[in-house]
Coordinates of C-alpha atoms in Angstrom, one line a residue:
X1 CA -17.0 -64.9 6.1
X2 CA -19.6 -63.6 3.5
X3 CA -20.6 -66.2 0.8
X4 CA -19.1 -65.5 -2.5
X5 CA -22.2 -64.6 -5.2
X6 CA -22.1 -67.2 -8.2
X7 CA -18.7 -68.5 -6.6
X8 CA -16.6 -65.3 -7.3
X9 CA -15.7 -61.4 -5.5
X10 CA -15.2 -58.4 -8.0
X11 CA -12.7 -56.8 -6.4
X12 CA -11.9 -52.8 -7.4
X13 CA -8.9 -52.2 -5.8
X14 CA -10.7 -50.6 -2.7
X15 CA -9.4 -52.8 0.7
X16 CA -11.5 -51.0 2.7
X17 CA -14.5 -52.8 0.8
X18 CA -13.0 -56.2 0.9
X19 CA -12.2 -56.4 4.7
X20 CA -14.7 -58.8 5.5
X21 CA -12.8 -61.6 3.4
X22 CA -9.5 -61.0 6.0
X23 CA -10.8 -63.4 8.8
X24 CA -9.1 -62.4 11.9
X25 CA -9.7 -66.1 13.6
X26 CA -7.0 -67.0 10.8
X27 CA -3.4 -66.3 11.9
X28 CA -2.7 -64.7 8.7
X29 CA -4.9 -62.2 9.5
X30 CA -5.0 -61.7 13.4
X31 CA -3.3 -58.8 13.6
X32 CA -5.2 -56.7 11.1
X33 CA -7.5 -55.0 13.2
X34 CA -5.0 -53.9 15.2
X35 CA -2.8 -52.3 12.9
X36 CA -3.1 -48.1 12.4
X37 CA -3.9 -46.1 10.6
X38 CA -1.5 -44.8 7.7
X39 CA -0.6 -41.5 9.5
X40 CA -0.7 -37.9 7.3
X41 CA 1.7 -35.4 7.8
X42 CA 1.3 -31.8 8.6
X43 CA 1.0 -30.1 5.3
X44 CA 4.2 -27.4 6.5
X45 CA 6.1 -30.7 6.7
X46 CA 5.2 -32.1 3.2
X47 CA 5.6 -28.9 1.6
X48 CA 9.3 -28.6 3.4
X49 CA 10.0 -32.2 2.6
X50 CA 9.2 -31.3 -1.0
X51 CA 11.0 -28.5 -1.2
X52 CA 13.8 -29.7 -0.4
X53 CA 13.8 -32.5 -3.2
X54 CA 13.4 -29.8 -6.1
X55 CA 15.7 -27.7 -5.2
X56 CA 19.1 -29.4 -7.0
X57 CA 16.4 -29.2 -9.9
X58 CA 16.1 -25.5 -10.1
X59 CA 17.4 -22.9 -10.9
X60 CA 17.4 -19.6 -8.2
X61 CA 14.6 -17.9 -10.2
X62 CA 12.6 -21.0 -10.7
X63 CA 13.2 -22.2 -6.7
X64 CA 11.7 -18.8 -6.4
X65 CA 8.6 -18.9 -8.1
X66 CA 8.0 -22.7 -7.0
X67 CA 8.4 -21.2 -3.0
X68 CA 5.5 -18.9 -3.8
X69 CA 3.5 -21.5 -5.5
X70 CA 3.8 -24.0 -2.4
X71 CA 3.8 -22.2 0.2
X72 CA 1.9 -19.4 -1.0
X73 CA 2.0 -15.6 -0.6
X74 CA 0.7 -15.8 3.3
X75 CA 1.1 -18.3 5.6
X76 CA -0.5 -16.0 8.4
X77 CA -3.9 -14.6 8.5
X78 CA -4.2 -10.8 8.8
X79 CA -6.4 -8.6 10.8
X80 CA -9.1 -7.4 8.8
X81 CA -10.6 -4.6 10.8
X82 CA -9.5 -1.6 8.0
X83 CA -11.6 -3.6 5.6
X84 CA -15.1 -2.4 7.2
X85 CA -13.4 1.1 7.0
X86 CA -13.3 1.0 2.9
X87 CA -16.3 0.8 1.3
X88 CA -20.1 3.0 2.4
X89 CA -17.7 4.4 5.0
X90 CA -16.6 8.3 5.7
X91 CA -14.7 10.0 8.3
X92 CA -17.2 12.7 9.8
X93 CA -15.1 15.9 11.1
X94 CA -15.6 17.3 15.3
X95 CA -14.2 19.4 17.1
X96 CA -13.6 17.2 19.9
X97 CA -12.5 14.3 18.0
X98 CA -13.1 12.9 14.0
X99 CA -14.8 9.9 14.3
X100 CA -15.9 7.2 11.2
X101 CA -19.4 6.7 10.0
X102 CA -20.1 3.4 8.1
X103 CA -23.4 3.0 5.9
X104 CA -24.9 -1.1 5.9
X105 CA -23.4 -1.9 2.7
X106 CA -26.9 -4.1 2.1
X107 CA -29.1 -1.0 1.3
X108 CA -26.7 1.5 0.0
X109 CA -25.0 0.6 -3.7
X110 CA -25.0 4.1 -5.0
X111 CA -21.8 5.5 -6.2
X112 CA -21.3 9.4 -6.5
X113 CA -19.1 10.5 -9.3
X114 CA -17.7 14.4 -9.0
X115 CA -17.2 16.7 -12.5
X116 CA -16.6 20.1 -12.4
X117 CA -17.0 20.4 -8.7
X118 CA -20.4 19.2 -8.8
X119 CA -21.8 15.5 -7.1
X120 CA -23.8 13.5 -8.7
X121 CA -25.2 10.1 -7.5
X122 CA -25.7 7.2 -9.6
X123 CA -28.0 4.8 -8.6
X124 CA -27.6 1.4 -8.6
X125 CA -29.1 -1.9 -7.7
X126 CA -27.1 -4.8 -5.7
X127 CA -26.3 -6.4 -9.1
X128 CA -23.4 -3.6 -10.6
X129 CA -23.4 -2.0 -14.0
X130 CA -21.8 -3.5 -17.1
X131 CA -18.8 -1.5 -18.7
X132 CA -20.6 0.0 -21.4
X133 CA -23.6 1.0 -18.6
X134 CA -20.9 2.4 -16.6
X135 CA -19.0 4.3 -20.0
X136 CA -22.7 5.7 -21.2
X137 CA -23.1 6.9 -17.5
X138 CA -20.0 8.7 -17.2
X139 CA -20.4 10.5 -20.9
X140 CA -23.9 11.5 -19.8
X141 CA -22.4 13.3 -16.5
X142 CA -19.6 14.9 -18.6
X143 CA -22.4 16.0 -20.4
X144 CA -25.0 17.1 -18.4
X145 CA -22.1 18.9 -15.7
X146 CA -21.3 22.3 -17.5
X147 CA -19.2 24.7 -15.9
X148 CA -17.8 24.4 -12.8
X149 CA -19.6 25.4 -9.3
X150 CA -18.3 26.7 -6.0
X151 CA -16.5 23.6 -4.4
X152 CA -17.7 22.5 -1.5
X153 CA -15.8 19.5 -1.4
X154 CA -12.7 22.0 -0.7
X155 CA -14.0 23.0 2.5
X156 CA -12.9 18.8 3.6
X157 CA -9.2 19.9 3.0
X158 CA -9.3 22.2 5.9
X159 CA -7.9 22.3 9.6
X160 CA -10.4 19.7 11.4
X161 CA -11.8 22.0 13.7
X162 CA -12.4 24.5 10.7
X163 CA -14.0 21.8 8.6
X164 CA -16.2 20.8 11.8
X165 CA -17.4 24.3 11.7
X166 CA -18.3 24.2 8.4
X167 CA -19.6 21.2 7.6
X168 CA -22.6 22.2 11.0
X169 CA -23.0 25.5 8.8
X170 CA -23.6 23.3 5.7
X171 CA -26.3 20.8 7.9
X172 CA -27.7 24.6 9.2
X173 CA -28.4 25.4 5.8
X174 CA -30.1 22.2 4.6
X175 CA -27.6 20.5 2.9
X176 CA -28.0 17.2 5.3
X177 CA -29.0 15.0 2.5
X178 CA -26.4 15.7 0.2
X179 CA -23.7 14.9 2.4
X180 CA -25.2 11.7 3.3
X181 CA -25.8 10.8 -0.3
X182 CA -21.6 11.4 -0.6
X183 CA -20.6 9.6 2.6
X184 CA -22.8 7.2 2.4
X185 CA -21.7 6.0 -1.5
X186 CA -20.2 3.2 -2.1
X187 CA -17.1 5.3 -3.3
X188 CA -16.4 8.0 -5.0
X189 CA -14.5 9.4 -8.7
X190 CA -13.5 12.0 -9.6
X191 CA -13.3 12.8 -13.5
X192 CA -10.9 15.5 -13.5
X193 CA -10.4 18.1 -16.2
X194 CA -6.7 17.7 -16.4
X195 CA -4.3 15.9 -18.5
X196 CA -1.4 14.9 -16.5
X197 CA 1.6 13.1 -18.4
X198 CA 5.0 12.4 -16.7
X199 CA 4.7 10.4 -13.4
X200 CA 5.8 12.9 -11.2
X201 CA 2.3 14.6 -13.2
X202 CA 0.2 12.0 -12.2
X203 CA 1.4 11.6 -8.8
X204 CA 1.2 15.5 -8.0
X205 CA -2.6 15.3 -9.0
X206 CA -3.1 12.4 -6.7
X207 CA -1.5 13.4 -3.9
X208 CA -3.8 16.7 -4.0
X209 CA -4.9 17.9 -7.1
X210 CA -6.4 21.2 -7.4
X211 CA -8.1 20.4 -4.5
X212 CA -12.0 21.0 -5.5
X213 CA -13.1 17.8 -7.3
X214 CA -12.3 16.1 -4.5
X215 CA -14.0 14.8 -1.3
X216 CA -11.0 13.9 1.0
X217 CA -13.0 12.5 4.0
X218 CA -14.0 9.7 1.8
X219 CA -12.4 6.5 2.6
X220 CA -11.8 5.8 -1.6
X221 CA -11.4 8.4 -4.2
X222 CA -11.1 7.0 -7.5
X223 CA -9.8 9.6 -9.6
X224 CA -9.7 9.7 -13.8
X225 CA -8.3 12.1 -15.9
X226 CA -9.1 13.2 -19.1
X227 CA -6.3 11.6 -21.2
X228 CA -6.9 7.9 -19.3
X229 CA -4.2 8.4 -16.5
X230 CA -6.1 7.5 -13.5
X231 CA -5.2 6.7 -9.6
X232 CA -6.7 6.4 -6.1
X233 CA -6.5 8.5 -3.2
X234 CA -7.3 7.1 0.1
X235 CA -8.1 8.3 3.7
X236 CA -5.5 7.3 6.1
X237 CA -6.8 7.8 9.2
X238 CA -8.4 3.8 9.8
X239 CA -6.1 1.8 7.0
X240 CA -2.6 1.6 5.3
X241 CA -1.5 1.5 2.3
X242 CA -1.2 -2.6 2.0
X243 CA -5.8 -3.0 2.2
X244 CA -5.3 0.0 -0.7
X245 CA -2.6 -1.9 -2.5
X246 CA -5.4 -5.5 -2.4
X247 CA -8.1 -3.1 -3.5
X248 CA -6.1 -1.8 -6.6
X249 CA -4.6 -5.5 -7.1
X250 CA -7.6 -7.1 -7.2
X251 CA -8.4 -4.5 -10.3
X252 CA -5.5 -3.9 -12.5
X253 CA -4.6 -8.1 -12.5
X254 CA -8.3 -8.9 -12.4
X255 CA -8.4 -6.5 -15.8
X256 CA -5.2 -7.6 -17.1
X257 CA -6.3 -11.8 -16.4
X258 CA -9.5 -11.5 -17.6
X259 CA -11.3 -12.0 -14.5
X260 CA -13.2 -9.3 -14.2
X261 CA -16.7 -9.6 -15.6
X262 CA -17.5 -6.8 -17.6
X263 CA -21.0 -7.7 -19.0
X264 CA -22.3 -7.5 -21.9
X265 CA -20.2 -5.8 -24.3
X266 CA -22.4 -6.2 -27.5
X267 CA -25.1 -4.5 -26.7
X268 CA -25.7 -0.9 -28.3
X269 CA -25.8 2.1 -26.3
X270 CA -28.6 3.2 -27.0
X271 CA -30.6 -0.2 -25.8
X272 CA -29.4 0.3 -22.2
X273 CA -31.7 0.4 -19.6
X274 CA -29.3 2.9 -17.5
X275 CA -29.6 3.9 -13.7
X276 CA -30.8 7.2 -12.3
X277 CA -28.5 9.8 -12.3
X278 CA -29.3 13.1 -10.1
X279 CA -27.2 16.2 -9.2
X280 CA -27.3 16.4 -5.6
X281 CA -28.5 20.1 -4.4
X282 CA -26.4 22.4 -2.1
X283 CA -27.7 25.7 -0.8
X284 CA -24.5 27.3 -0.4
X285 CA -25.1 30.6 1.6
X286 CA -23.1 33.5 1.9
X287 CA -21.3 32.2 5.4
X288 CA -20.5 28.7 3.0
X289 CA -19.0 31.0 0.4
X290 CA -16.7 32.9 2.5
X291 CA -15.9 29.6 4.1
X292 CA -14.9 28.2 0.6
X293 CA -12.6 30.9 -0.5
X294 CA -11.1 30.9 2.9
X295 CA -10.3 26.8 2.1
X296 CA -9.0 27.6 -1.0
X297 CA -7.1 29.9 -0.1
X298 CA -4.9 27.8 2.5
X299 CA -5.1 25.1 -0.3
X300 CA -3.5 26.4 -2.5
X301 CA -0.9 28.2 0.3
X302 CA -0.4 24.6 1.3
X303 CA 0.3 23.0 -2.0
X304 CA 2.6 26.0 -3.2
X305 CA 4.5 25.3 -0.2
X306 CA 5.5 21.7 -1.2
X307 CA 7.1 20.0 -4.5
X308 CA 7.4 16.1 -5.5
X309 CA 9.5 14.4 -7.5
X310 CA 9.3 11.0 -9.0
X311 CA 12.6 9.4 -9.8
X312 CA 12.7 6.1 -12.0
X313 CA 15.7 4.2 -11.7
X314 CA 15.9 1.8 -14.7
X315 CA 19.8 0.7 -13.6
X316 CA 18.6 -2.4 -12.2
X317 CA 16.2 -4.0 -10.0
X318 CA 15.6 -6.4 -7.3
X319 CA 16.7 -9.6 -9.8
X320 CA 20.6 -8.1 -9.5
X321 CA 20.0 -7.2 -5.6
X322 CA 19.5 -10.8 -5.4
X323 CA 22.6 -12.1 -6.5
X324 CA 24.3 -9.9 -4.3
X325 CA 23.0 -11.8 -1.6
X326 CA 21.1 -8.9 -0.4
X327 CA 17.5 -8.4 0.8
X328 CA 16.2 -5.9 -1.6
X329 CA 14.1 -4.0 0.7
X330 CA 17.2 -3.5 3.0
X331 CA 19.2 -2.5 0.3
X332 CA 17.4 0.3 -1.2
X333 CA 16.6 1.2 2.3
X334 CA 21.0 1.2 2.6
X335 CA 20.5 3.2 -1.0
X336 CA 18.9 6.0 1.1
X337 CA 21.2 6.3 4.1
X338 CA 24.0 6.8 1.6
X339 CA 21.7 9.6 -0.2
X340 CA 21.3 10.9 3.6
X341 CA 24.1 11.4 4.2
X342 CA 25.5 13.1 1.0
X343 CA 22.9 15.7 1.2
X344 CA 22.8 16.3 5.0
X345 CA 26.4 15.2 5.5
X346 CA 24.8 13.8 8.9
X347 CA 23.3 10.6 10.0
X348 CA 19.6 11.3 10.4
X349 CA 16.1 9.5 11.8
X350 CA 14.8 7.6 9.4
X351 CA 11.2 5.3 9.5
X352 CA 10.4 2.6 7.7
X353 CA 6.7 1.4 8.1
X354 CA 6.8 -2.3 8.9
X355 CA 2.7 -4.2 8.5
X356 CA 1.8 -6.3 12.4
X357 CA -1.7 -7.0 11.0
X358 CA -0.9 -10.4 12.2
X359 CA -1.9 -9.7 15.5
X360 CA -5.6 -8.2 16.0
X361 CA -6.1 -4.5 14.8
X362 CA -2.3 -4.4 14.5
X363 CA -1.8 -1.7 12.1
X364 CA 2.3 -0.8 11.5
X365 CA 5.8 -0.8 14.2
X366 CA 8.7 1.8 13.0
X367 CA 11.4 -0.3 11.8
X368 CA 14.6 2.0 12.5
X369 CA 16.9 2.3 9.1
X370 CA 19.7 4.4 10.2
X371 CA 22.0 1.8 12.5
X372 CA 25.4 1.0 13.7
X373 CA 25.2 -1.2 10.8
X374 CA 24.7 1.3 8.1
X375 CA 26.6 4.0 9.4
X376 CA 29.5 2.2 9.2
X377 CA 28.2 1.4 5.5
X378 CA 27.9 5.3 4.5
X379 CA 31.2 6.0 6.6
X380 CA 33.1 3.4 4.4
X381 CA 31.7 4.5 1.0
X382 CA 32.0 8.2 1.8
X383 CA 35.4 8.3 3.4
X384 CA 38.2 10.3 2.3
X385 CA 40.6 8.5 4.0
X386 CA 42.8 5.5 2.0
X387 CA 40.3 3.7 -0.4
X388 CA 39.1 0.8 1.5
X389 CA 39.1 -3.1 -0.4
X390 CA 36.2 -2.4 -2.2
X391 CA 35.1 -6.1 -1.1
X392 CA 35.0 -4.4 2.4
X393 CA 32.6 -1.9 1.2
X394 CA 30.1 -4.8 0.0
X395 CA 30.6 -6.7 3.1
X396 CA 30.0 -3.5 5.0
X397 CA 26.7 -3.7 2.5
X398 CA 25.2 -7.1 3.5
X399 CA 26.2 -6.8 7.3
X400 CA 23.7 -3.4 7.1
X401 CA 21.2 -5.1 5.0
X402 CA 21.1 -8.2 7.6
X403 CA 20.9 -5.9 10.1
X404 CA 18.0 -4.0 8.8
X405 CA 16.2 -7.5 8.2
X406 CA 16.7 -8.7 11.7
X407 CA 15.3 -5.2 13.1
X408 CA 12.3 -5.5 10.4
X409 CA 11.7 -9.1 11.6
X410 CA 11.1 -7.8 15.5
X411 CA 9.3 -5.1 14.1
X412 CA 6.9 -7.4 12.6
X413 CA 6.6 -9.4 15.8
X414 CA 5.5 -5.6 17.2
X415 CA 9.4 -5.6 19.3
X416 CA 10.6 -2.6 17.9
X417 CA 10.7 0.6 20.4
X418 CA 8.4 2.9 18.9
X419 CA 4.9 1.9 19.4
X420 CA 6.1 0.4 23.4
X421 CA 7.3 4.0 23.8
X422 CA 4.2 5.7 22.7
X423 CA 2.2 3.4 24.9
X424 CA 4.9 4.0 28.2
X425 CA 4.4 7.9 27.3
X426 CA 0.5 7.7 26.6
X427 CA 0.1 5.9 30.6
X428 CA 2.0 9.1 32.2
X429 CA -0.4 11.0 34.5
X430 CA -0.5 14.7 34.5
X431 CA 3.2 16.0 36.5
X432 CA 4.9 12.6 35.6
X433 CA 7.7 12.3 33.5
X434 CA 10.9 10.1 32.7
X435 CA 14.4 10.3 32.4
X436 CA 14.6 8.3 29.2
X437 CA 12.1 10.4 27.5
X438 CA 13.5 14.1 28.7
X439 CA 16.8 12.8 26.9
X440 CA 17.4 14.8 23.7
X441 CA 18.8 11.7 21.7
X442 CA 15.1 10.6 22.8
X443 CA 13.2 13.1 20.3
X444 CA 16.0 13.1 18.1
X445 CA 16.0 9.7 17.5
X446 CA 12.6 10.1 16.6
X447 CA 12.8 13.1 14.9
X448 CA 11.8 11.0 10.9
X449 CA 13.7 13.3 8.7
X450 CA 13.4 10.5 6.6
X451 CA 9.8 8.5 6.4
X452 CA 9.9 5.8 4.3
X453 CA 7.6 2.8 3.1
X454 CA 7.6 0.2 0.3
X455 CA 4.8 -1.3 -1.7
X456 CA 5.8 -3.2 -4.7
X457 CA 3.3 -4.5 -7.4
X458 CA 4.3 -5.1 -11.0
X459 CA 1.0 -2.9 -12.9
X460 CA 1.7 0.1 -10.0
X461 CA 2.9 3.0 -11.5
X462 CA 3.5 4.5 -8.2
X463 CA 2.5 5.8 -4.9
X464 CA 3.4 8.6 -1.8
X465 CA 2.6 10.6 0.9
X466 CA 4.3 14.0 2.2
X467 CA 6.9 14.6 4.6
X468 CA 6.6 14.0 8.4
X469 CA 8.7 16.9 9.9
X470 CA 8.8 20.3 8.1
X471 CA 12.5 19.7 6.7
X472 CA 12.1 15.9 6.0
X473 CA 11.3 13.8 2.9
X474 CA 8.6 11.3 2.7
X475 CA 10.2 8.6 0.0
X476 CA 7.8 5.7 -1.2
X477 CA 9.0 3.2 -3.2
X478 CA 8.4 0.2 -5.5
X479 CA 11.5 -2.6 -6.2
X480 CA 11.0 -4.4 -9.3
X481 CA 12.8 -6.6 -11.0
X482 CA 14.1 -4.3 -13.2
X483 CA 13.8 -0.5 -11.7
X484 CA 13.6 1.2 -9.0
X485 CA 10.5 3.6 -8.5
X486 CA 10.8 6.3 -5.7
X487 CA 7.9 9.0 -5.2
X488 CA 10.0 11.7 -3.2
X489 CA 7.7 14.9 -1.4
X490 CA 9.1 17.5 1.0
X491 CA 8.7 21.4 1.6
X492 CA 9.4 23.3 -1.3
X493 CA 13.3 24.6 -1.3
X494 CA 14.6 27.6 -3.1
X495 CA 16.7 28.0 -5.4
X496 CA 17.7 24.2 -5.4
X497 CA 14.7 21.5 -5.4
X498 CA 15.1 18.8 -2.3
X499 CA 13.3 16.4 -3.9
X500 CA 15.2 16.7 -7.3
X501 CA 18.4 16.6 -5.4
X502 CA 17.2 13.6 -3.2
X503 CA 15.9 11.5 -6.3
X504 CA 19.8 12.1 -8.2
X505 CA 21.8 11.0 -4.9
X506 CA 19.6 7.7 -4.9
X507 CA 20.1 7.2 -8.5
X508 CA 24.0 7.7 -7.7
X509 CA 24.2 5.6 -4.4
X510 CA 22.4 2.8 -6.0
X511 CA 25.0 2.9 -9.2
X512 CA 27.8 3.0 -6.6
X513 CA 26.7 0.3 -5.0
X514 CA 26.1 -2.0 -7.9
X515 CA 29.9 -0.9 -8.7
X516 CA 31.5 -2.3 -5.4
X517 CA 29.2 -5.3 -5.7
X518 CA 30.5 -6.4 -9.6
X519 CA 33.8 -5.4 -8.9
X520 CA 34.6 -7.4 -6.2
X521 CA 33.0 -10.6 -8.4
X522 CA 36.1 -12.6 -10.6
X523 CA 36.6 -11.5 -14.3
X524 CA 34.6 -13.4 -16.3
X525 CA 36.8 -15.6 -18.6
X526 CA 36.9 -14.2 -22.6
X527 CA 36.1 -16.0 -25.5

């Protein structure tokens, strides 16, 4: 045993630095050494364990909010592959096939900013620009643009094989740096001339725009109006809409919290030391010109052809879904089948884009809306037979929605049977074939009249895509807790607007459905 200094231990509540007075020759002690360890749990079964103690103490909403802060808003990593795809990257046009060029990040930090038509690169060093460097910037370039130039960033907007054509007619002419300089930037923005108001406004410009201030081979758009309204427009062809929706996150909260530094905000304009800014130079030749107006032309063709709508359903939101012990997602998703079927009067293909990034360069599986579930939903609340029990309607609801969520769960386990059937038809050899895919149900089954995705984020105004199939819709939408957000784009239909009459039958189903829901709840007791 160690000798006690002046006859006496200090002792601070440590054991593991008083051991040495636990003689294990003594019997009191003999066993010590032998004893374990105090074991630690698994942190899944401490956070269940604890979870289960707080919940008599909470209330639903708060239960809520304490799930997402314990266990967090992923308990799987993701593949990040699409990541490398977003910044210094751009997709490069062949005739063979597109393929993706990606700039090292380390030497290029240039950002090119389009006005008018015309590019023009602002140079940077690897430590970025304060807001007021960035706002002096930008009013120099409105500035300095004048009026607008042929567009060469229309020509991007064309059939592949076209745009391969002329982008080698634009590297003939000596234009090789300039396009570098642009898909080589970090990203690019737009500044556009317009001032778009409503949302449908806004999200008409972003899904196209007039289609000359743009570059739409660039992985990241930025794009600004001139009244403030501003957006993104991403290139689909590597990522989804989920690495857009962290990008845009990690702005509009970072903004909103405070997060984001934004310099030095006291220094005067005129004291800046700003970056180089320089007009990048195209010799557009007479072959380039005809090209343009020829890409302008189908542009505009295209865009006349289609219409969006933007319907904002402020009825409710996902907080009332909740209580009607369904699965929001699968209820608006039950929301659109209804619709469906009062504007076709027919069941009809309908995708739902469901995220397998936890499994390596996983991208998205179909999740399948329209089901034996939900048509028996739709058949009981359009039947004009004897009114059913309205309670049956809501429990025809929730067996649908629980339906949908089982599929959506295989789905994100990559079981559903679209991407296994694409990879069964991809392996057939020249001459082969198969019964199951000659079948007409086959193609009709996969015939997405209906395409559909949902990305929710409280500061997200909205988002959207077009159609899939020349007489589809392509409906994106945002549940929050107290709306309903649906971007709605299809072919343009005369006299009567698709997407106008889509948008009203989901405002109608979804009031519908809140009506069989309270009604079959007991009266609330007066005062």
């Amino acid at each position: 045993m160690s000798s006690y200094p002046n006859g006496v231990r200090e002792c601070w509540g440590d054991y593991r630095n008083e051991e040495d007075l636990e003689v294990p020759t003594q019997a009191l002690y003999q066993h010590q050494k032998k004893l374990p360890n105090l074991p630690v749990p698994t942190l899944e079964a401490t956070c269940a364990l604890y979870l289960q103690t707080v919940r008599p103490l909470a209330t639903d909403a708060e239960f809520a909010e304490t799930k997402k802060a314990v266990l967090g808003r992923s308990k799987t990593p993701l593949c990040a592959t699409a990541y490398k795809y977003m910044f210094n990257a751009c997709r490069i046009p062949h005739r063979s096939a597109d393929s993706y060029r990606i700039y090292d990040p380390s030497l290029h930090h240039h950002i090119v900013v389009l006005r008018n038509n015309k590019y023009f690169k602002v140079q940077q060093s690897a430590t970025p620009l304060t807001f007021l460097e960035w706002t002096t910037v930008l009013d120099k370039i409105i500035a300095i643009a004048g009026g607008k130039e042929s567009a060469i960033g229309v020509l991007s907007s064309q059939d592949r094989d076209v745009w391969a054509d002329g982008r080698d007619q634009l590297l003939v002419d000596g234009n090789e740096a300039s396009l570098k300089d642009i898909e080589s930037a970090v990203v690019v923005l737009c500044l556009d001339d317009e001032t778009p108001v409503s949302r449908t406004e806004v999200a008409r410009g972003l899904w196209h725009g007039n289609g000359r201030n743009r570059f739409y081979d660039k992985t990241i758009q930025l794009v600004v109006y001139e009244n403030g309204k501003a957006g993104i427009l991403a290139e689909h062809s590597m990522l989804d809409g989920m690495a857009m929706s962290v990008y845009a996150d990690f702005m509009l909260t970072g903004l909103r919290n405070g997060s984001i530094d934004l310099g030095d905000l006291t220094t005067p304009h005129g004291a800046l030391q700003l970056p180089a800014i320089t007009q990048l130079p195209f010799n557009i030749t007479r072959a380039t010109l005809r090209n343009i107006a020829l890409a302008e032309h189908s542009f505009d063709l295209l865009v006349a052809d289609h219409e969006v709508h933007v319907e904002s359903f402020f009825g409710y939101g996902n907080g009332l879904m909740k209580t009607f012990k369904c699965s929001p997602d699968a209820y608006v998703q039950m929301a659109i089948q209804l619709a469906a079927r009062k504007y076709w009067g027919k069941d009809v293909g309908t995708y739902e884009a469901s995220q397998v990034r936890p499994y390596l360069h996983g991208r998205t599986e179909t999740t399948r809306s329209c089901s034996i579930a939900s048509k028996a939903f739709v058949d009981a609340m359009v039947s004009s037979g004897p009114l059913e029990r309205v309670s049956d309607k809501a429990n025809a609801c929730r067996n649908a929605c629980a339906s949908h969520v089982q599929y959506m769960k295989l789905a994100a386990q990559s079981k559903g049977v679209d991407r296994h059937f694409l990879g069964l038809r991809m392996l057939l050899q020249p001459g082969e074939s198969a019964a199951i895919f000659e079948d007409p149900l086959f193609a009709r089954s996969k015939y997405w009249q209906i395409s559909t995705s949902h990305l929710t984020h409280e500061l997200f105004d909205g988002w959207g895509w077009g159609e899939v199939v020349a007489d589809g819709v392509g409906i994106a939408y945002s549940i929050k807790k107290n709306s309903v957000h649906f971007n709605i784009a299809c072919r343009k239909t005369i006299p009567l607007s698709m997407s106008r009459a889509f948008g009203h039958l989901l405002e109608e189903s979804l009031l519908e459905m809140r009506h069989i829901f309270e009604a079959e709840m007991p009266p609330q007791a007066k005062l």
